[in-house]
């Protein structure tokens, strides 16, 4: 006969104890992390966890929480441990095959919303879709369809899952492609958006160990982090409508060079948008 199921309160306390020593060494708030893990894996908000400490936790959920903590102690990001991330207010499934959605990237989507709000039947290309967070968010906020491409078939599987999770699977098409390689040349887009790999390989030793658990193919770029910007900017003109937009997320201190790249390729009205840390995070321009 199986034993008594543990309560939410007992599981929360156990999770905190398992995390305490590890987190204190790294100056992390172990109670906050424990609460987030329990909340996300049980599928209830944090207030409900606190208010319902006496309720039992199913054995499979308890085992998933223990496994998530074990992975966190091995240095995996919290989002990979719970398989959950949030972007633009929507929930996404994530695993080691995709980059974890970040608040920085929301600036890119916000710029697109600002540019295209009120327009109908838009068609976007999302290059390097990863988890699909950009494509999904665009479909949630704008009247559009999106062609989402990625070189990784495993990433595309995650993106398809997220399109279905968020009810926009009929608005997004997915193609495995190395940049524009497999995109039909007759297609024309209102905007081409990308959060490409833009970290220089020289910076690898400066990165947090949890970041290095993310797919390196989605992080690192040749030519000091600028190779993808050059490649996309060069070929995007063949696929953009007249006066269509190219919209990039860029890394810290990259804005000036990316603007120069776009100017060299003949793009017009080049602008930038800062993130919450006052860093130029999004560069966008019109196809000239």
mmCIF file of N, CA, C and O in Angstrom, residues 85-175:
data_model
loop_
_atom_site.group_PDB
_atom_site.id
_atom_site.type_symbol
_atom_site.label_atom_id
_atom_site.label_comp_id
_atom_site.label_asym_id
_atom_site.label_seq_id
_atom_site.Cartn_x
_atom_site.Cartn_y
_atom_site.Cartn_z
ATOM 1 N N UNK A 85 8.341 28.775 -19.470
ATOM 2 C CA UNK A 85 8.857 30.147 -19.539
ATOM 3 C C UNK A 85 7.693 31.037 -19.929
ATOM 4 O O UNK A 85 6.673 30.557 -20.456
ATOM 5 N N UNK A 86 7.836 32.324 -19.676
ATOM 6 C CA UNK A 86 6.748 33.257 -19.967
ATOM 7 C C UNK A 86 7.287 34.393 -20.830
ATOM 8 O O UNK A 86 8.394 34.892 -20.613
ATOM 9 N N UNK A 87 6.466 34.793 -21.815
ATOM 10 C CA UNK A 87 6.875 35.815 -22.776
ATOM 11 C C UNK A 87 5.655 36.595 -23.219
ATOM 12 O O UNK A 87 4.662 36.000 -23.655
ATOM 13 N N UNK A 88 5.694 37.903 -23.067
ATOM 14 C CA UNK A 88 4.575 38.771 -23.441
ATOM 15 C C UNK A 88 3.268 38.347 -22.766
ATOM 16 O O UNK A 88 2.188 38.506 -23.320
ATOM 17 N N UNK A 89 3.393 37.752 -21.565
ATOM 18 C CA UNK A 89 2.212 37.340 -20.820
ATOM 19 C C UNK A 89 1.697 35.958 -21.156
ATOM 20 O O UNK A 89 0.682 35.515 -20.590
ATOM 21 N N UNK A 90 2.391 35.233 -22.048
ATOM 22 C CA UNK A 90 1.940 33.905 -22.460
ATOM 23 C C UNK A 90 2.914 32.835 -21.978
ATOM 24 O O UNK A 90 4.116 33.089 -21.822
ATOM 25 N N UNK A 91 2.392 31.644 -21.764
ATOM 26 C CA UNK A 91 3.211 30.541 -21.279
ATOM 27 C C UNK A 91 3.799 29.756 -22.441
ATOM 28 O O UNK A 91 3.127 29.506 -23.443
ATOM 29 N N UNK A 92 5.061 29.338 -22.285
ATOM 30 C CA UNK A 92 5.741 28.555 -23.316
ATOM 31 C C UNK A 92 6.424 27.342 -22.702
ATOM 32 O O UNK A 92 6.949 27.409 -21.600
ATOM 33 N N UNK A 93 6.404 26.248 -23.458
ATOM 34 C CA UNK A 93 7.179 25.069 -23.099
ATOM 35 C C UNK A 93 8.611 25.291 -23.594
ATOM 36 O O UNK A 93 8.817 25.722 -24.736
ATOM 37 N N UNK A 94 9.591 25.010 -22.756
ATOM 38 C CA UNK A 94 10.989 25.117 -23.174
ATOM 39 C C UNK A 94 11.777 23.912 -22.670
ATOM 40 O O UNK A 94 11.467 23.335 -21.627
ATOM 41 N N UNK A 95 12.775 23.535 -23.456
ATOM 42 C CA UNK A 95 13.741 22.530 -23.019
ATOM 43 C C UNK A 95 15.099 22.889 -23.610
ATOM 44 O O UNK A 95 15.268 23.977 -24.184
ATOM 45 N N UNK A 96 16.059 21.990 -23.479
ATOM 46 C CA UNK A 96 17.431 22.316 -23.874
ATOM 47 C C UNK A 96 17.621 22.519 -25.370
ATOM 48 O O UNK A 96 18.710 22.900 -25.817
ATOM 49 N N UNK A 97 16.580 22.292 -26.154
ATOM 50 C CA UNK A 97 16.690 22.471 -27.602
ATOM 51 C C UNK A 97 16.442 23.899 -28.051
ATOM 52 O O UNK A 97 16.630 24.216 -29.235
ATOM 53 N N UNK A 98 16.007 24.757 -27.137
ATOM 54 C CA UNK A 98 15.674 26.127 -27.528
ATOM 55 C C UNK A 98 16.219 27.133 -26.520
ATOM 56 O O UNK A 98 16.387 26.832 -25.336
ATOM 57 N N UNK A 99 16.456 28.323 -27.027
ATOM 58 C CA UNK A 99 16.833 29.438 -26.167
ATOM 59 C C UNK A 99 15.653 29.796 -25.269
ATOM 60 O O UNK A 99 14.495 29.742 -25.706
ATOM 61 N N UNK A 100 15.923 30.159 -24.043
ATOM 62 C CA UNK A 100 14.861 30.562 -23.120
ATOM 63 C C UNK A 100 14.376 31.963 -23.484
ATOM 64 O O UNK A 100 15.193 32.882 -23.617
ATOM 65 N N UNK A 101 13.073 32.166 -23.686
ATOM 66 C CA UNK A 101 12.566 33.515 -23.988
ATOM 67 C C UNK A 101 12.931 34.501 -22.884
ATOM 68 O O UNK A 101 12.864 34.176 -21.699
ATOM 69 N N UNK A 102 13.309 35.712 -23.294
ATOM 70 C CA UNK A 102 13.745 36.727 -22.346
ATOM 71 C C UNK A 102 12.954 38.015 -22.530
ATOM 72 O O UNK A 102 12.452 38.309 -23.626
ATOM 73 N N UNK A 103 12.920 38.811 -21.445
ATOM 74 C CA UNK A 103 12.220 40.087 -21.512
ATOM 75 C C UNK A 103 12.823 40.996 -22.583
ATOM 76 O O UNK A 103 12.120 41.790 -23.201
ATOM 77 N N UNK A 104 14.137 40.884 -22.801
ATOM 78 C CA UNK A 104 14.791 41.719 -23.803
ATOM 79 C C UNK A 104 14.106 41.590 -25.162
ATOM 80 O O UNK A 104 13.945 42.565 -25.897
ATOM 81 N N UNK A 105 13.714 40.365 -25.504
ATOM 82 C CA UNK A 105 13.136 40.095 -26.819
ATOM 83 C C UNK A 105 11.727 40.668 -26.950
ATOM 84 O O UNK A 105 11.240 40.878 -28.064
ATOM 85 N N UNK A 106 11.086 40.941 -25.828
ATOM 86 C CA UNK A 106 9.754 41.532 -25.892
ATOM 87 C C UNK A 106 9.792 42.894 -26.576
ATOM 88 O O UNK A 106 8.812 43.314 -27.195
ATOM 89 N N UNK A 107 10.927 43.592 -26.494
ATOM 90 C CA UNK A 107 11.063 44.894 -27.148
ATOM 91 C C UNK A 107 10.867 44.746 -28.653
ATOM 92 O O UNK A 107 10.211 45.575 -29.297
ATOM 93 N N UNK A 108 11.413 43.686 -29.226
ATOM 94 C CA UNK A 108 11.268 43.423 -30.660
ATOM 95 C C UNK A 108 9.797 43.277 -31.041
ATOM 96 O O UNK A 108 9.324 43.856 -32.026
ATOM 97 N N UNK A 109 9.063 42.500 -30.258
ATOM 98 C CA UNK A 109 7.637 42.295 -30.532
ATOM 99 C C UNK A 109 6.861 43.594 -30.334
ATOM 100 O O UNK A 109 5.957 43.924 -31.122
ATOM 101 N N UNK A 110 7.207 44.343 -29.313
ATOM 102 C CA UNK A 110 6.519 45.619 -29.056
ATOM 103 C C UNK A 110 6.708 46.594 -30.212
ATOM 104 O O UNK A 110 5.783 47.326 -30.578
ATOM 105 N N UNK A 111 7.905 46.605 -30.789
ATOM 106 C CA UNK A 111 8.160 47.463 -31.950
ATOM 107 C C UNK A 111 7.278 47.039 -33.124
ATOM 108 O O UNK A 111 6.673 47.878 -33.803
ATOM 109 N N UNK A 112 7.186 45.744 -33.376
ATOM 110 C CA UNK A 112 6.348 45.243 -34.470
ATOM 111 C C UNK A 112 4.882 45.606 -34.251
ATOM 112 O O UNK A 112 4.180 46.015 -35.190
ATOM 113 N N UNK A 113 4.415 45.485 -33.021
ATOM 114 C CA UNK A 113 3.028 45.841 -32.713
ATOM 115 C C UNK A 113 2.790 47.317 -32.990
ATOM 116 O O UNK A 113 1.773 47.705 -33.580
ATOM 117 N N UNK A 114 3.738 48.143 -32.580
ATOM 118 C CA UNK A 114 3.610 49.586 -32.780
ATOM 119 C C UNK A 114 3.565 49.940 -34.265
ATOM 120 O O UNK A 114 2.772 50.780 -34.697
ATOM 121 N N UNK A 115 4.405 49.291 -35.057
ATOM 122 C CA UNK A 115 4.472 49.581 -36.490
ATOM 123 C C UNK A 115 3.211 49.120 -37.219
ATOM 124 O O UNK A 115 2.676 49.838 -38.072
ATOM 125 N N UNK A 116 2.726 47.933 -36.893
ATOM 126 C CA UNK A 116 1.703 47.283 -37.711
ATOM 127 C C UNK A 116 0.306 47.272 -37.092
ATOM 128 O O UNK A 116 -0.624 46.745 -37.703
ATOM 129 N N UNK A 117 0.143 47.834 -35.921
ATOM 130 C CA UNK A 117 -1.165 47.825 -35.262
ATOM 131 C C UNK A 117 -2.251 48.409 -36.171
ATOM 132 O O UNK A 117 -2.083 49.485 -36.750
ATOM 133 N N UNK A 118 -3.351 47.690 -36.305
ATOM 134 C CA UNK A 118 -4.471 48.150 -37.111
ATOM 135 C C UNK A 118 -4.442 47.670 -38.544
ATOM 136 O O UNK A 118 -5.454 47.748 -39.255
ATOM 137 N N UNK A 119 -3.305 47.160 -39.002
ATOM 138 C CA UNK A 119 -3.215 46.651 -40.370
ATOM 139 C C UNK A 119 -3.697 45.209 -40.443
ATOM 140 O O UNK A 119 -3.638 44.465 -39.452
ATOM 141 N N UNK A 120 -4.183 44.810 -41.605
ATOM 142 C CA UNK A 120 -4.809 43.499 -41.779
ATOM 143 C C UNK A 120 -3.971 42.600 -42.683
ATOM 144 O O UNK A 120 -3.210 43.068 -43.525
ATOM 145 N N UNK A 121 -4.165 41.296 -42.483
ATOM 146 C CA UNK A 121 -3.586 40.271 -43.369
ATOM 147 C C UNK A 121 -2.074 40.431 -43.557
ATOM 148 O O UNK A 121 -1.559 40.372 -44.673
ATOM 149 N N UNK A 122 -1.386 40.631 -42.465
ATOM 150 C CA UNK A 122 0.067 40.778 -42.507
ATOM 151 C C UNK A 122 0.747 39.412 -42.649
ATOM 152 O O UNK A 122 0.196 38.385 -42.235
ATOM 153 N N UNK A 123 1.941 39.423 -43.203
ATOM 154 C CA UNK A 123 2.705 38.193 -43.367
ATOM 155 C C UNK A 123 4.137 38.452 -42.906
ATOM 156 O O UNK A 123 4.832 39.315 -43.442
ATOM 157 N N UNK A 124 4.566 37.711 -41.889
ATOM 158 C CA UNK A 124 5.882 37.913 -41.289
ATOM 159 C C UNK A 124 6.762 36.671 -41.449
ATOM 160 O O UNK A 124 6.259 35.546 -41.521
ATOM 161 N N UNK A 125 8.054 36.910 -41.448
ATOM 162 C CA UNK A 125 9.043 35.835 -41.421
ATOM 163 C C UNK A 125 9.834 35.950 -40.127
ATOM 164 O O UNK A 125 10.403 37.005 -39.833
ATOM 165 N N UNK A 126 9.866 34.867 -39.353
ATOM 166 C CA UNK A 126 10.612 34.815 -38.091
ATOM 167 C C UNK A 126 11.798 33.884 -38.298
ATOM 168 O O UNK A 126 11.624 32.664 -38.408
ATOM 169 N N UNK A 127 12.997 34.459 -38.369
ATOM 170 C CA UNK A 127 14.204 33.676 -38.640
ATOM 171 C C UNK A 127 14.873 33.268 -37.338
ATOM 172 O O UNK A 127 15.202 34.105 -36.511
ATOM 173 N N UNK A 128 15.078 31.956 -37.181
ATOM 174 C CA UNK A 128 15.642 31.431 -35.936
ATOM 175 C C UNK A 128 14.597 31.419 -34.851
ATOM 176 O O UNK A 128 14.818 31.925 -33.748
ATOM 177 N N UNK A 129 13.457 30.810 -35.149
ATOM 178 C CA UNK A 129 12.280 30.933 -34.269
ATOM 179 C C UNK A 129 12.479 30.312 -32.892
ATOM 180 O O UNK A 129 11.868 30.750 -31.919
ATOM 181 N N UNK A 130 13.333 29.289 -32.777
ATOM 182 C CA UNK A 130 13.571 28.679 -31.462
ATOM 183 C C UNK A 130 12.295 28.160 -30.835
ATOM 184 O O UNK A 130 11.605 27.311 -31.396
ATOM 185 N N UNK A 131 11.950 28.687 -29.683
ATOM 186 C CA UNK A 131 10.730 28.265 -28.971
ATOM 187 C C UNK A 131 9.458 28.713 -29.669
ATOM 188 O O UNK A 131 8.369 28.265 -29.313
ATOM 189 N N UNK A 132 9.590 29.618 -30.645
ATOM 190 C CA UNK A 132 8.418 30.153 -31.324
ATOM 191 C C UNK A 132 7.800 31.341 -30.620
ATOM 192 O O UNK A 132 6.727 31.801 -31.002
ATOM 193 N N UNK A 133 8.476 31.868 -29.604
ATOM 194 C CA UNK A 133 7.859 32.916 -28.782
ATOM 195 C C UNK A 133 7.534 34.169 -29.590
ATOM 196 O O UNK A 133 6.476 34.788 -29.390
ATOM 197 N N UNK A 134 8.423 34.568 -30.505
ATOM 198 C CA UNK A 134 8.163 35.761 -31.308
ATOM 199 C C UNK A 134 6.977 35.528 -32.226
ATOM 200 O O UNK A 134 6.050 36.346 -32.294
ATOM 201 N N UNK A 135 6.981 34.413 -32.934
ATOM 202 C CA UNK A 135 5.892 34.109 -33.872
ATOM 203 C C UNK A 135 4.546 34.026 -33.161
ATOM 204 O O UNK A 135 3.538 34.572 -33.634
ATOM 205 N N UNK A 136 4.519 33.346 -32.030
ATOM 206 C CA UNK A 136 3.271 33.205 -31.272
ATOM 207 C C UNK A 136 2.766 34.564 -30.803
ATOM 208 O O UNK A 136 1.582 34.894 -30.953
ATOM 209 N N UNK A 137 3.656 35.366 -30.238
ATOM 210 C CA UNK A 137 3.245 36.677 -29.722
ATOM 211 C C UNK A 137 2.724 37.570 -30.846
ATOM 212 O O UNK A 137 1.730 38.288 -30.665
ATOM 213 N N UNK A 138 3.362 37.534 -32.006
ATOM 214 C CA UNK A 138 2.892 38.330 -33.136
ATOM 215 C C UNK A 138 1.463 37.949 -33.508
ATOM 216 O O UNK A 138 0.616 38.810 -33.767
ATOM 217 N N UNK A 139 1.196 36.650 -33.514
ATOM 218 C CA UNK A 139 -0.142 36.173 -33.876
ATOM 219 C C UNK A 139 -1.182 36.513 -32.813
ATOM 220 O O UNK A 139 -2.367 36.633 -33.117
ATOM 221 N N UNK A 140 -0.747 36.653 -31.594
ATOM 222 C CA UNK A 140 -1.661 37.007 -30.514
ATOM 223 C C UNK A 140 -2.062 38.477 -30.562
ATOM 224 O O UNK A 140 -3.182 38.838 -30.189
ATOM 225 N N UNK A 141 -1.161 39.331 -31.032
ATOM 226 C CA UNK A 141 -1.407 40.771 -30.965
ATOM 227 C C UNK A 141 -1.745 41.420 -32.308
ATOM 228 O O UNK A 141 -2.254 42.539 -32.334
ATOM 229 N N UNK A 142 -1.457 40.728 -33.411
ATOM 230 C CA UNK A 142 -1.670 41.332 -34.721
ATOM 231 C C UNK A 142 -2.460 40.405 -35.639
ATOM 232 O O UNK A 142 -2.490 39.183 -35.434
ATOM 233 N N UNK A 143 -3.083 40.983 -36.648
ATOM 234 C CA UNK A 143 -3.802 40.214 -37.662
ATOM 235 C C UNK A 143 -2.765 39.748 -38.684
ATOM 236 O O UNK A 143 -2.476 40.442 -39.663
ATOM 237 N N UNK A 144 -2.191 38.584 -38.437
ATOM 238 C CA UNK A 144 -1.075 38.148 -39.275
ATOM 239 C C UNK A 144 -0.970 36.633 -39.359
ATOM 240 O O UNK A 144 -1.583 35.905 -38.589
ATOM 241 N N UNK A 145 -0.155 36.221 -40.317
ATOM 242 C CA UNK A 145 0.334 34.856 -40.389
ATOM 243 C C UNK A 145 1.855 34.939 -40.380
ATOM 244 O O UNK A 145 2.438 35.943 -40.790
ATOM 245 N N UNK A 146 2.490 33.874 -39.896
ATOM 246 C CA UNK A 146 3.946 33.889 -39.744
ATOM 247 C C UNK A 146 4.536 32.623 -40.346
ATOM 248 O O UNK A 146 4.014 31.525 -40.146
ATOM 249 N N UNK A 147 5.622 32.799 -41.087
ATOM 250 C CA UNK A 147 6.446 31.675 -41.492
ATOM 251 C C UNK A 147 7.635 31.658 -40.533
ATOM 252 O O UNK A 147 8.414 32.623 -40.479
ATOM 253 N N UNK A 148 7.750 30.603 -39.753
ATOM 254 C CA UNK A 148 8.797 30.496 -38.733
ATOM 255 C C UNK A 148 9.814 29.456 -39.174
ATOM 256 O O UNK A 148 9.449 28.316 -39.489
ATOM 257 N N UNK A 149 11.089 29.846 -39.209
ATOM 258 C CA UNK A 149 12.125 28.928 -39.673
ATOM 259 C C UNK A 149 13.212 28.765 -38.617
ATOM 260 O O UNK A 149 13.466 29.661 -37.816
ATOM 261 N N UNK A 150 13.823 27.617 -38.634
ATOM 262 C CA UNK A 150 14.950 27.344 -37.742
ATOM 263 C C UNK A 150 15.782 26.233 -38.369
ATOM 264 O O UNK A 150 15.241 25.362 -39.074
ATOM 265 N N UNK A 151 17.065 26.238 -38.104
ATOM 266 C CA UNK A 151 17.938 25.193 -38.626
ATOM 267 C C UNK A 151 17.765 23.887 -37.856
ATOM 268 O O UNK A 151 18.096 22.805 -38.341
ATOM 269 N N UNK A 152 17.219 23.984 -36.638
ATOM 270 C CA UNK A 152 17.082 22.823 -35.758
ATOM 271 C C UNK A 152 15.667 22.242 -35.816
ATOM 272 O O UNK A 152 14.698 22.922 -35.477
ATOM 273 N N UNK A 153 15.564 20.991 -36.224
ATOM 274 C CA UNK A 153 14.253 20.333 -36.255
ATOM 275 C C UNK A 153 13.706 20.148 -34.843
ATOM 276 O O UNK A 153 12.496 20.241 -34.623
ATOM 277 N N UNK A 154 14.584 19.928 -33.881
ATOM 278 C CA UNK A 154 14.120 19.782 -32.494
ATOM 279 C C UNK A 154 13.548 21.088 -31.966
ATOM 280 O O UNK A 154 12.565 21.092 -31.219
ATOM 281 N N UNK A 155 14.167 22.204 -32.352
ATOM 282 C CA UNK A 155 13.615 23.503 -31.964
ATOM 283 C C UNK A 155 12.242 23.696 -32.595
ATOM 284 O O UNK A 155 11.315 24.192 -31.947
ATOM 285 N N UNK A 156 12.092 23.304 -33.845
ATOM 286 C CA UNK A 156 10.804 23.445 -34.533
ATOM 287 C C UNK A 156 9.722 22.606 -33.855
ATOM 288 O O UNK A 156 8.560 23.014 -33.791
ATOM 289 N N UNK A 157 10.097 21.445 -33.332
ATOM 290 C CA UNK A 157 9.126 20.620 -32.600
ATOM 291 C C UNK A 157 8.618 21.368 -31.369
ATOM 292 O O UNK A 157 7.421 21.331 -31.060
ATOM 293 N N UNK A 158 9.527 22.050 -30.679
ATOM 294 C CA UNK A 158 9.134 22.844 -29.517
ATOM 295 C C UNK A 158 8.240 24.008 -29.948
ATOM 296 O O UNK A 158 7.213 24.303 -29.321
ATOM 297 N N UNK A 159 8.616 24.677 -31.037
ATOM 298 C CA UNK A 159 7.843 25.821 -31.526
ATOM 299 C C UNK A 159 6.431 25.397 -31.931
ATOM 300 O O UNK A 159 5.453 26.113 -31.656
ATOM 301 N N UNK A 160 6.316 24.265 -32.590
ATOM 302 C CA UNK A 160 4.981 23.752 -32.966
ATOM 303 C C UNK A 160 4.138 23.484 -31.717
ATOM 304 O O UNK A 160 2.937 23.788 -31.686
ATOM 305 N N UNK A 161 4.775 22.914 -30.727
ATOM 306 C CA UNK A 161 4.082 22.639 -29.470
ATOM 307 C C UNK A 161 3.571 23.934 -28.841
ATOM 308 O O UNK A 161 2.440 24.000 -28.340
ATOM 309 N N UNK A 162 4.378 24.986 -28.900
ATOM 310 C CA UNK A 162 3.978 26.264 -28.303
ATOM 311 C C UNK A 162 2.903 26.974 -29.114
ATOM 312 O O UNK A 162 2.059 27.674 -28.550
ATOM 313 N N UNK A 163 2.935 26.809 -30.433
ATOM 314 C CA UNK A 163 1.869 27.376 -31.257
ATOM 315 C C UNK A 163 0.530 26.742 -30.877
ATOM 316 O O UNK A 163 -0.490 27.437 -30.732
ATOM 317 N N UNK A 164 0.534 25.429 -30.680
ATOM 318 C CA UNK A 164 -0.693 24.728 -30.286
ATOM 319 C C UNK A 164 -1.101 25.104 -28.867
ATOM 320 O O UNK A 164 -2.282 25.336 -28.586
ATOM 321 N N UNK A 165 -0.126 25.181 -27.960
ATOM 322 C CA UNK A 165 -0.395 25.545 -26.565
ATOM 323 C C UNK A 165 -1.098 26.887 -26.466
ATOM 324 O O UNK A 165 -1.969 27.097 -25.618
ATOM 325 N N UNK A 166 -0.738 27.806 -27.373
ATOM 326 C CA UNK A 166 -1.296 29.157 -27.333
ATOM 327 C C UNK A 166 -2.394 29.388 -28.369
ATOM 328 O O UNK A 166 -2.814 30.532 -28.572
ATOM 329 N N UNK A 167 -2.850 28.322 -29.018
ATOM 330 C CA UNK A 167 -4.015 28.415 -29.898
ATOM 331 C C UNK A 167 -3.801 29.161 -31.193
ATOM 332 O O UNK A 167 -4.755 29.693 -31.769
ATOM 333 N N UNK A 168 -2.556 29.179 -31.702
ATOM 334 C CA UNK A 168 -2.296 29.899 -32.958
ATOM 335 C C UNK A 168 -1.646 28.981 -34.001
ATOM 336 O O UNK A 168 -1.007 29.447 -34.943
ATOM 337 N N UNK A 169 -1.832 27.667 -33.838
ATOM 338 C CA UNK A 169 -1.183 26.725 -34.750
ATOM 339 C C UNK A 169 -1.633 26.893 -36.200
ATOM 340 O O UNK A 169 -0.904 26.539 -37.133
ATOM 341 N N UNK A 170 -2.830 27.441 -36.414
ATOM 342 C CA UNK A 170 -3.320 27.640 -37.779
ATOM 343 C C UNK A 170 -2.779 28.919 -38.420
ATOM 344 O O UNK A 170 -3.032 29.178 -39.599
ATOM 345 N N UNK A 171 -2.065 29.719 -37.637
ATOM 346 C CA UNK A 171 -1.541 30.985 -38.156
ATOM 347 C C UNK A 171 -0.037 30.941 -38.441
ATOM 348 O O UNK A 171 0.511 31.882 -38.999
ATOM 349 N N UNK A 172 0.609 29.842 -38.028
ATOM 350 C CA UNK A 172 2.063 29.753 -38.176
ATOM 351 C C UNK A 172 2.430 28.515 -38.996
ATOM 352 O O UNK A 172 1.961 27.421 -38.718
ATOM 353 N N UNK A 173 3.274 28.718 -39.998
ATOM 354 C CA UNK A 173 3.850 27.609 -40.754
ATOM 355 C C UNK A 173 5.314 27.477 -40.355
ATOM 356 O O UNK A 173 5.991 28.478 -40.072
ATOM 357 N N UNK A 174 5.806 26.255 -40.348
ATOM 358 C CA UNK A 174 7.171 26.008 -39.900
ATOM 359 C C UNK A 174 7.975 25.330 -41.002
ATOM 360 O O UNK A 174 7.497 24.394 -41.649
ATOM 361 N N UNK A 175 9.188 25.820 -41.211
ATOM 362 C CA UNK A 175 10.092 25.240 -42.201
ATOM 363 C C UNK A 175 11.473 25.099 -41.579
ATOM 364 O O UNK A 175 11.980 26.034 -40.957
#
